[in-house]
């Protein structure tokens, strides 16, 4: 149970970064931490401690196998996260070119 | 039957192939070929969605299931075409086709047309895929494809405001996606399956007492942010006006509906199961969005920003209709969803035409454009009357159904809120008409021209659909809405239908 709570703590750290930090780069780092905590949580759902790789073997018991499906899904999710992060970083670079700052309190030409 | 199922993956394959080909050949060939390629792909998709609906109507079964890679259903990914997906596909592809026709002229003022079409096609892939998939994780992947393409398209002009809006949209959208992902993780952990029908089946035999409300809240936050319901709406008024007008039409017209409303409704009705508590939450959020959106819209002077606030308000109507969870309410919600995507995309295309001719979006700077731009002015008048709910146009019928459904269920307060929202909408669009099209023509706009022919064509056809939209309630076409409504009304019975067809 405590390991899931650690995932939640990591998620909250990321959320704090997104909501409270003023620097664009730190916001992006916060977003990355959120993504990692969610991925970690999903992998842990299918993980068994002292389990074994899910290989079809007659003599082995199915109960101590690690569930491979979350790992495959998280792989997809990591790739998606990579795409989003790359896009957002390139946006941040262009914003820096236009505004000359990474400070969100000074990047507000829009009313919101 | 087997041959009919094979058209389903084409909804994903065609736009994906289009995106690939356009990005591959875009640099080497003339612009006209890129225009033709995107126009033809969108036209194929539109005809396929009509064809799909026709097959669905004539076939004995209520759903068509395609198994990707031939794997048996609860284990492999399946694609499901039912009444609701069919209606959504039709909506998405009508708007996408006219937007692609409109972009042929409109996007000339931007430098890189092939990149625009590539992203546009990817967004279309995401939306079509999301609508037809029968697998919860696949839904997440398509949602992310559409979202990432839309983040990039909002920033397409790469001006300071556009980048800022896109950054805000991307951060909030990604956090929302994380919430959706956590929701999917919890559902998988509880049911050990990802197929939507199978999840519904497991949940009905093994009710999760604390789990389903928790997952419902996660999905409400995630999809609610994508749909821009009121507590989560902050990104929309920045992001939608910043995009090029044709993309604003796609974002406001269909993106918030497929990514937000369709996914929310599918998960709530068919997987989690609609109960009284969820119903009240949805109705409350709908009513709040309806009023807050329209009140914020009243004070706007930027035409596109005003339209963006109206999107929030109209999404409120749709969610209110679905939240009622009565047959009449769902029918009104679905009908308003279709109508709103038509008239809101038309309004954004009009704003693009004004921007194209005069170079301004500020209502105070334009006046008397009606004399110089008759097509834009008249189509805008039709769309404004539709969104405000003036009788012969389509918006009137759907709003009337939603209000009647509220009264039928005994929610007089919500019915009143809907009427007030409608009156304020009318006031706000009278302001648009007065400042933009009526009055004296300003000296500096003496030489402006009407929009080019392709833009005019797209606007006129959408206006005709607005006028004729009310005909969807006639017996011959009513099956579109009724079939979609039945899918939602059967609730978790969706599981038996899909699994039954798939087992054959």
PDB file of N, CA and C in Angstrom, chain B residues 405-485:
ATOM      1  N   UNK B 405     -37.537  18.769 -22.110  1.00  0.00           N
ATOM      2  CA  UNK B 405     -37.101  17.617 -21.320  1.00  0.00           C
ATOM      3  C   UNK B 405     -36.895  18.031 -19.874  1.00  0.00           C
ATOM      4  N   UNK B 406     -36.349  19.247 -19.654  1.00  0.00           N
ATOM      5  CA  UNK B 406     -36.166  19.742 -18.283  1.00  0.00           C
ATOM      6  C   UNK B 406     -37.513  19.842 -17.579  1.00  0.00           C
ATOM      7  N   UNK B 407     -38.508  20.405 -18.283  1.00  0.00           N
ATOM      8  CA  UNK B 407     -39.821  20.580 -17.660  1.00  0.00           C
ATOM      9  C   UNK B 407     -40.447  19.221 -17.377  1.00  0.00           C
ATOM     10  N   UNK B 408     -40.272  18.287 -18.336  1.00  0.00           N
ATOM     11  CA  UNK B 408     -40.851  16.950 -18.188  1.00  0.00           C
ATOM     12  C   UNK B 408     -40.316  16.249 -16.938  1.00  0.00           C
ATOM     13  N   UNK B 409     -38.993  16.452 -16.680  1.00  0.00           N
ATOM     14  CA  UNK B 409     -38.373  15.815 -15.510  1.00  0.00           C
ATOM     15  C   UNK B 409     -38.654  16.608 -14.236  1.00  0.00           C
ATOM     16  N   UNK B 410     -39.254  17.797 -14.372  1.00  0.00           N
ATOM     17  CA  UNK B 410     -39.590  18.590 -13.192  1.00  0.00           C
ATOM     18  C   UNK B 410     -38.518  19.579 -12.765  1.00  0.00           C
ATOM     19  N   UNK B 411     -37.494  19.795 -13.624  1.00  0.00           N
ATOM     20  CA  UNK B 411     -36.450  20.760 -13.271  1.00  0.00           C
ATOM     21  C   UNK B 411     -36.785  22.114 -13.891  1.00  0.00           C
ATOM     22  N   UNK B 412     -37.713  22.841 -13.255  1.00  0.00           N
ATOM     23  CA  UNK B 412     -38.137  24.111 -13.829  1.00  0.00           C
ATOM     24  C   UNK B 412     -36.984  25.125 -13.798  1.00  0.00           C
ATOM     25  N   UNK B 413     -36.169  25.060 -12.744  1.00  0.00           N
ATOM     26  CA  UNK B 413     -35.049  26.002 -12.619  1.00  0.00           C
ATOM     27  C   UNK B 413     -34.094  25.887 -13.789  1.00  0.00           C
ATOM     28  N   UNK B 414     -33.734  24.634 -14.141  1.00  0.00           N
ATOM     29  CA  UNK B 414     -32.818  24.446 -15.268  1.00  0.00           C
ATOM     30  C   UNK B 414     -33.450  24.903 -16.578  1.00  0.00           C
ATOM     31  N   UNK B 415     -34.772  24.663 -16.704  1.00  0.00           N
ATOM     32  CA  UNK B 415     -35.457  25.099 -17.923  1.00  0.00           C
ATOM     33  C   UNK B 415     -35.381  26.613 -18.041  1.00  0.00           C
ATOM     34  N   UNK B 416     -35.615  27.317 -16.906  1.00  0.00           N
ATOM     35  CA  UNK B 416     -35.526  28.777 -16.913  1.00  0.00           C
ATOM     36  C   UNK B 416     -34.122  29.237 -17.265  1.00  0.00           C
ATOM     37  N   UNK B 417     -33.107  28.556 -16.675  1.00  0.00           N
ATOM     38  CA  UNK B 417     -31.714  28.915 -16.967  1.00  0.00           C
ATOM     39  C   UNK B 417     -31.450  28.776 -18.455  1.00  0.00           C
ATOM     40  N   UNK B 418     -31.997  27.702 -19.069  1.00  0.00           N
ATOM     41  CA  UNK B 418     -31.775  27.501 -20.498  1.00  0.00           C
ATOM     42  C   UNK B 418     -32.422  28.613 -21.304  1.00  0.00           C
ATOM     43  N   UNK B 419     -33.620  29.046 -20.887  1.00  0.00           N
ATOM     44  CA  UNK B 419     -34.289  30.125 -21.618  1.00  0.00           C
ATOM     45  C   UNK B 419     -33.498  31.425 -21.484  1.00  0.00           C
ATOM     46  N   UNK B 420     -33.041  31.724 -20.245  1.00  0.00           N
ATOM     47  CA  UNK B 420     -32.272  32.953 -20.033  1.00  0.00           C
ATOM     48  C   UNK B 420     -30.993  32.931 -20.861  1.00  0.00           C
ATOM     49  N   UNK B 421     -30.316  31.759 -20.844  1.00  0.00           N
ATOM     50  CA  UNK B 421     -29.095  31.622 -21.647  1.00  0.00           C
ATOM     51  C   UNK B 421     -29.374  31.904 -23.107  1.00  0.00           C
ATOM     52  N   UNK B 422     -30.508  31.425 -23.595  1.00  0.00           N
ATOM     53  CA  UNK B 422     -30.853  31.607 -24.998  1.00  0.00           C
ATOM     54  C   UNK B 422     -31.089  33.079 -25.315  1.00  0.00           C
ATOM     55  N   UNK B 423     -31.773  33.808 -24.389  1.00  0.00           N
ATOM     56  CA  UNK B 423     -32.042  35.228 -24.623  1.00  0.00           C
ATOM     57  C   UNK B 423     -30.735  36.015 -24.635  1.00  0.00           C
ATOM     58  N   UNK B 424     -29.834  35.692 -23.677  1.00  0.00           N
ATOM     59  CA  UNK B 424     -28.556  36.403 -23.637  1.00  0.00           C
ATOM     60  C   UNK B 424     -27.744  36.109 -24.890  1.00  0.00           C
ATOM     61  N   UNK B 425     -27.838  34.867 -25.397  1.00  0.00           N
ATOM     62  CA  UNK B 425     -27.146  34.535 -26.642  1.00  0.00           C
ATOM     63  C   UNK B 425     -27.650  35.413 -27.774  1.00  0.00           C
ATOM     64  N   UNK B 426     -28.977  35.574 -27.836  1.00  0.00           N
ATOM     65  CA  UNK B 426     -29.568  36.416 -28.883  1.00  0.00           C
ATOM     66  C   UNK B 426     -29.035  37.841 -28.762  1.00  0.00           C
ATOM     67  N   UNK B 427     -28.993  38.375 -27.524  1.00  0.00           N
ATOM     68  CA  UNK B 427     -28.502  39.741 -27.317  1.00  0.00           C
ATOM     69  C   UNK B 427     -27.080  39.872 -27.825  1.00  0.00           C
ATOM     70  N   UNK B 428     -26.251  38.862 -27.467  1.00  0.00           N
ATOM     71  CA  UNK B 428     -24.852  38.933 -27.833  1.00  0.00           C
ATOM     72  C   UNK B 428     -24.672  38.881 -29.357  1.00  0.00           C
ATOM     73  N   UNK B 429     -25.512  38.079 -30.045  1.00  0.00           N
ATOM     74  CA  UNK B 429     -25.340  38.012 -31.499  1.00  0.00           C
ATOM     75  C   UNK B 429     -25.963  39.206 -32.211  1.00  0.00           C
ATOM     76  N   UNK B 430     -26.944  39.866 -31.562  1.00  0.00           N
ATOM     77  CA  UNK B 430     -27.432  41.118 -32.143  1.00  0.00           C
ATOM     78  C   UNK B 430     -26.328  42.159 -32.133  1.00  0.00           C
ATOM     79  N   UNK B 431     -25.506  42.119 -31.084  1.00  0.00           N
ATOM     80  CA  UNK B 431     -24.362  43.025 -31.021  1.00  0.00           C
ATOM     81  C   UNK B 431     -23.405  42.771 -32.186  1.00  0.00           C
ATOM     82  N   UNK B 432     -23.152  41.464 -32.459  1.00  0.00           N
ATOM     83  CA  UNK B 432     -22.271  41.136 -33.581  1.00  0.00           C
ATOM     84  C   UNK B 432     -22.841  41.687 -34.884  1.00  0.00           C
ATOM     85  N   UNK B 433     -24.140  41.438 -35.115  1.00  0.00           N
ATOM     86  CA  UNK B 433     -24.766  41.901 -36.359  1.00  0.00           C
ATOM     87  C   UNK B 433     -24.667  43.415 -36.485  1.00  0.00           C
ATOM     88  N   UNK B 434     -24.974  44.097 -35.375  1.00  0.00           N
ATOM     89  CA  UNK B 434     -25.028  45.560 -35.420  1.00  0.00           C
ATOM     90  C   UNK B 434     -23.646  46.129 -35.716  1.00  0.00           C
ATOM     91  N   UNK B 435     -22.627  45.669 -34.993  1.00  0.00           N
ATOM     92  CA  UNK B 435     -21.316  46.292 -35.151  1.00  0.00           C
ATOM     93  C   UNK B 435     -20.593  45.834 -36.401  1.00  0.00           C
ATOM     94  N   UNK B 436     -20.796  44.575 -36.802  1.00  0.00           N
ATOM     95  CA  UNK B 436     -19.992  44.079 -37.920  1.00  0.00           C
ATOM     96  C   UNK B 436     -20.647  44.390 -39.267  1.00  0.00           C
ATOM     97  N   UNK B 437     -21.933  44.137 -39.395  1.00  0.00           N
ATOM     98  CA  UNK B 437     -22.508  44.131 -40.739  1.00  0.00           C
ATOM     99  C   UNK B 437     -23.409  45.324 -41.024  1.00  0.00           C
ATOM    100  N   UNK B 438     -24.059  45.887 -39.998  1.00  0.00           N
ATOM    101  CA  UNK B 438     -24.950  47.024 -40.247  1.00  0.00           C
ATOM    102  C   UNK B 438     -24.172  48.334 -40.050  1.00  0.00           C
ATOM    103  N   UNK B 439     -24.824  49.429 -40.277  1.00  0.00           N
ATOM    104  CA  UNK B 439     -24.186  50.729 -40.049  1.00  0.00           C
ATOM    105  C   UNK B 439     -23.403  51.210 -41.259  1.00  0.00           C
ATOM    106  N   UNK B 440     -22.645  52.295 -41.031  1.00  0.00           N
ATOM    107  CA  UNK B 440     -21.908  52.936 -42.130  1.00  0.00           C
ATOM    108  C   UNK B 440     -20.616  52.181 -42.407  1.00  0.00           C
ATOM    109  N   UNK B 441     -20.275  52.074 -43.674  1.00  0.00           N
ATOM    110  CA  UNK B 441     -19.001  51.455 -44.048  1.00  0.00           C
ATOM    111  C   UNK B 441     -17.875  52.448 -43.772  1.00  0.00           C
ATOM    112  N   UNK B 442     -16.820  51.968 -43.113  1.00  0.00           N
ATOM    113  CA  UNK B 442     -15.714  52.875 -42.799  1.00  0.00           C
ATOM    114  C   UNK B 442     -14.874  53.158 -44.041  1.00  0.00           C
ATOM    115  N   UNK B 443     -14.209  54.309 -44.035  1.00  0.00           N
ATOM    116  CA  UNK B 443     -13.445  54.764 -45.198  1.00  0.00           C
ATOM    117  C   UNK B 443     -12.343  53.771 -45.581  1.00  0.00           C
ATOM    118  N   UNK B 444     -11.644  53.219 -44.555  1.00  0.00           N
ATOM    119  CA  UNK B 444     -10.500  52.353 -44.868  1.00  0.00           C
ATOM    120  C   UNK B 444     -10.925  51.001 -45.437  1.00  0.00           C
ATOM    121  N   UNK B 445     -12.200  50.645 -45.286  1.00  0.00           N
ATOM    122  CA  UNK B 445     -12.658  49.379 -45.852  1.00  0.00           C
ATOM    123  C   UNK B 445     -13.386  49.585 -47.179  1.00  0.00           C
ATOM    124  N   UNK B 446     -13.189  50.761 -47.808  1.00  0.00           N
ATOM    125  CA  UNK B 446     -13.896  51.064 -49.049  1.00  0.00           C
ATOM    126  C   UNK B 446     -13.585  50.028 -50.136  1.00  0.00           C
ATOM    127  N   UNK B 447     -12.371  49.467 -50.114  1.00  0.00           N
ATOM    128  CA  UNK B 447     -11.955  48.610 -51.223  1.00  0.00           C
ATOM    129  C   UNK B 447     -11.915  47.125 -50.899  1.00  0.00           C
ATOM    130  N   UNK B 448     -12.511  46.723 -49.787  1.00  0.00           N
ATOM    131  CA  UNK B 448     -12.421  45.289 -49.462  1.00  0.00           C
ATOM    132  C   UNK B 448     -13.304  44.468 -50.394  1.00  0.00           C
ATOM    133  N   UNK B 449     -12.909  43.180 -50.522  1.00  0.00           N
ATOM    134  CA  UNK B 449     -13.652  42.284 -51.412  1.00  0.00           C
ATOM    135  C   UNK B 449     -14.296  41.174 -50.607  1.00  0.00           C
ATOM    136  N   UNK B 450     -15.298  40.557 -51.199  1.00  0.00           N
ATOM    137  CA  UNK B 450     -15.886  39.356 -50.601  1.00  0.00           C
ATOM    138  C   UNK B 450     -14.846  38.230 -50.612  1.00  0.00           C
ATOM    139  N   UNK B 451     -15.032  37.260 -49.705  1.00  0.00           N
ATOM    140  CA  UNK B 451     -14.085  36.151 -49.611  1.00  0.00           C
ATOM    141  C   UNK B 451     -14.009  35.384 -50.935  1.00  0.00           C
ATOM    142  N   UNK B 452     -12.869  34.676 -51.183  1.00  0.00           N
ATOM    143  CA  UNK B 452     -12.734  33.895 -52.415  1.00  0.00           C
ATOM    144  C   UNK B 452     -13.766  32.765 -52.521  1.00  0.00           C
ATOM    145  N   UNK B 453     -13.847  32.160 -53.717  1.00  0.00           N
ATOM    146  CA  UNK B 453     -14.973  31.278 -54.040  1.00  0.00           C
ATOM    147  C   UNK B 453     -15.062  30.048 -53.138  1.00  0.00           C
ATOM    148  N   UNK B 454     -13.910  29.405 -52.830  1.00  0.00           N
ATOM    149  CA  UNK B 454     -13.962  28.180 -52.026  1.00  0.00           C
ATOM    150  C   UNK B 454     -14.491  28.480 -50.622  1.00  0.00           C
ATOM    151  N   UNK B 455     -14.082  29.644 -50.082  1.00  0.00           N
ATOM    152  CA  UNK B 455     -14.559  30.021 -48.752  1.00  0.00           C
ATOM    153  C   UNK B 455     -16.061  30.269 -48.792  1.00  0.00           C
ATOM    154  N   UNK B 456     -16.506  30.941 -49.884  1.00  0.00           N
ATOM    155  CA  UNK B 456     -17.942  31.210 -50.016  1.00  0.00           C
ATOM    156  C   UNK B 456     -18.723  29.902 -50.096  1.00  0.00           C
ATOM    157  N   UNK B 457     -18.179  28.946 -50.904  1.00  0.00           N
ATOM    158  CA  UNK B 457     -18.858  27.662 -51.077  1.00  0.00           C
ATOM    159  C   UNK B 457     -19.065  26.977 -49.725  1.00  0.00           C
ATOM    160  N   UNK B 458     -17.977  26.895 -48.922  1.00  0.00           N
ATOM    161  CA  UNK B 458     -18.078  26.206 -47.632  1.00  0.00           C
ATOM    162  C   UNK B 458     -19.107  26.885 -46.743  1.00  0.00           C
ATOM    163  N   UNK B 459     -19.098  28.231 -46.723  1.00  0.00           N
ATOM    164  CA  UNK B 459     -20.018  28.935 -45.823  1.00  0.00           C
ATOM    165  C   UNK B 459     -21.460  28.747 -46.265  1.00  0.00           C
ATOM    166  N   UNK B 460     -21.693  28.801 -47.613  1.00  0.00           N
ATOM    167  CA  UNK B 460     -23.074  28.688 -48.094  1.00  0.00           C
ATOM    168  C   UNK B 460     -23.641  27.308 -47.779  1.00  0.00           C
ATOM    169  N   UNK B 461     -22.830  26.250 -48.021  1.00  0.00           N
ATOM    170  CA  UNK B 461     -23.375  24.908 -47.779  1.00  0.00           C
ATOM    171  C   UNK B 461     -23.677  24.707 -46.305  1.00  0.00           C
ATOM    172  N   UNK B 462     -22.776  25.196 -45.429  1.00  0.00           N
ATOM    173  CA  UNK B 462     -23.039  25.035 -43.997  1.00  0.00           C
ATOM    174  C   UNK B 462     -24.297  25.802 -43.595  1.00  0.00           C
ATOM    175  N   UNK B 463     -24.504  26.979 -44.209  1.00  0.00           N
ATOM    176  CA  UNK B 463     -25.718  27.743 -43.892  1.00  0.00           C
ATOM    177  C   UNK B 463     -26.958  26.986 -44.342  1.00  0.00           C
ATOM    178  N   UNK B 464     -26.867  26.327 -45.502  1.00  0.00           N
ATOM    179  CA  UNK B 464     -28.016  25.542 -45.969  1.00  0.00           C
ATOM    180  C   UNK B 464     -28.309  24.411 -44.984  1.00  0.00           C
ATOM    181  N   UNK B 465     -27.233  23.760 -44.474  1.00  0.00           N
ATOM    182  CA  UNK B 465     -27.466  22.685 -43.489  1.00  0.00           C
ATOM    183  C   UNK B 465     -28.128  23.262 -42.238  1.00  0.00           C
ATOM    184  N   UNK B 466     -27.734  24.488 -41.848  1.00  0.00           N
ATOM    185  CA  UNK B 466     -28.369  25.135 -40.692  1.00  0.00           C
ATOM    186  C   UNK B 466     -29.865  25.308 -40.909  1.00  0.00           C
ATOM    187  N   UNK B 467     -30.230  25.740 -42.126  1.00  0.00           N
ATOM    188  CA  UNK B 467     -31.647  25.990 -42.395  1.00  0.00           C
ATOM    189  C   UNK B 467     -32.414  24.675 -42.415  1.00  0.00           C
ATOM    190  N   UNK B 468     -31.798  23.652 -43.040  1.00  0.00           N
ATOM    191  CA  UNK B 468     -32.512  22.382 -43.205  1.00  0.00           C
ATOM    192  C   UNK B 468     -32.342  21.455 -42.009  1.00  0.00           C
ATOM    193  N   UNK B 469     -31.519  21.859 -41.032  1.00  0.00           N
ATOM    194  CA  UNK B 469     -31.196  20.960 -39.920  1.00  0.00           C
ATOM    195  C   UNK B 469     -32.414  20.448 -39.177  1.00  0.00           C
ATOM    196  N   UNK B 470     -33.448  21.288 -39.084  1.00  0.00           N
ATOM    197  CA  UNK B 470     -34.657  20.879 -38.375  1.00  0.00           C
ATOM    198  C   UNK B 470     -35.307  19.660 -38.988  1.00  0.00           C
ATOM    199  N   UNK B 471     -35.000  19.400 -40.277  1.00  0.00           N
ATOM    200  CA  UNK B 471     -35.604  18.247 -40.962  1.00  0.00           C
ATOM    201  C   UNK B 471     -35.131  16.926 -40.370  1.00  0.00           C
ATOM    202  N   UNK B 472     -34.048  16.962 -39.561  1.00  0.00           N
ATOM    203  CA  UNK B 472     -33.570  15.706 -38.980  1.00  0.00           C
ATOM    204  C   UNK B 472     -34.584  15.104 -38.030  1.00  0.00           C
ATOM    205  N   UNK B 473     -35.600  15.889 -37.636  1.00  0.00           N
ATOM    206  CA  UNK B 473     -36.620  15.334 -36.756  1.00  0.00           C
ATOM    207  C   UNK B 473     -37.739  14.653 -37.533  1.00  0.00           C
ATOM    208  N   UNK B 474     -37.703  14.765 -38.880  1.00  0.00           N
ATOM    209  CA  UNK B 474     -38.745  14.118 -39.679  1.00  0.00           C
ATOM    210  C   UNK B 474     -38.536  12.607 -39.668  1.00  0.00           C
ATOM    211  N   UNK B 475     -39.605  11.827 -39.893  1.00  0.00           N
ATOM    212  CA  UNK B 475     -39.498  10.365 -39.777  1.00  0.00           C
ATOM    213  C   UNK B 475     -38.374   9.761 -40.618  1.00  0.00           C
ATOM    214  N   UNK B 476     -38.146  10.254 -41.837  1.00  0.00           N
ATOM    215  CA  UNK B 476     -37.160   9.626 -42.716  1.00  0.00           C
ATOM    216  C   UNK B 476     -35.742   9.709 -42.179  1.00  0.00           C
ATOM    217  N   UNK B 477     -35.426  10.794 -41.469  1.00  0.00           N
ATOM    218  CA  UNK B 477     -34.054  10.988 -40.999  1.00  0.00           C
ATOM    219  C   UNK B 477     -33.933  10.802 -39.494  1.00  0.00           C
ATOM    220  N   UNK B 478     -35.071  10.559 -38.853  1.00  0.00           N
ATOM    221  CA  UNK B 478     -35.054  10.518 -37.397  1.00  0.00           C
ATOM    222  C   UNK B 478     -34.222   9.350 -36.871  1.00  0.00           C
ATOM    223  N   UNK B 479     -34.048   8.311 -37.710  1.00  0.00           N
ATOM    224  CA  UNK B 479     -33.330   7.128 -37.236  1.00  0.00           C
ATOM    225  C   UNK B 479     -31.921   7.465 -36.777  1.00  0.00           C
ATOM    226  N   UNK B 480     -31.314   8.519 -37.378  1.00  0.00           N
ATOM    227  CA  UNK B 480     -29.968   8.933 -36.983  1.00  0.00           C
ATOM    228  C   UNK B 480     -29.908   9.223 -35.490  1.00  0.00           C
ATOM    229  N   UNK B 481     -30.831  10.081 -35.043  1.00  0.00           N
ATOM    230  CA  UNK B 481     -30.833  10.475 -33.639  1.00  0.00           C
ATOM    231  C   UNK B 481     -31.369   9.362 -32.752  1.00  0.00           C
ATOM    232  N   UNK B 482     -32.397   8.659 -33.247  1.00  0.00           N
ATOM    233  CA  UNK B 482     -33.015   7.628 -32.411  1.00  0.00           C
ATOM    234  C   UNK B 482     -32.037   6.494 -32.137  1.00  0.00           C
ATOM    235  N   UNK B 483     -31.280   6.091 -33.199  1.00  0.00           N
ATOM    236  CA  UNK B 483     -30.317   5.003 -33.001  1.00  0.00           C
ATOM    237  C   UNK B 483     -29.260   5.395 -31.995  1.00  0.00           C
ATOM    238  N   UNK B 484     -28.778   6.658 -32.100  1.00  0.00           N
ATOM    239  CA  UNK B 484     -27.758   7.117 -31.167  1.00  0.00           C
ATOM    240  C   UNK B 484     -28.320   7.165 -29.759  1.00  0.00           C
ATOM    241  N   UNK B 485     -29.580   7.593 -29.649  1.00  0.00           N
ATOM    242  CA  UNK B 485     -30.198   7.691 -28.333  1.00  0.00           C
ATOM    243  C   UNK B 485     -30.342   6.302 -27.705  1.00  0.00           C
TER     244      UNK B 485
END
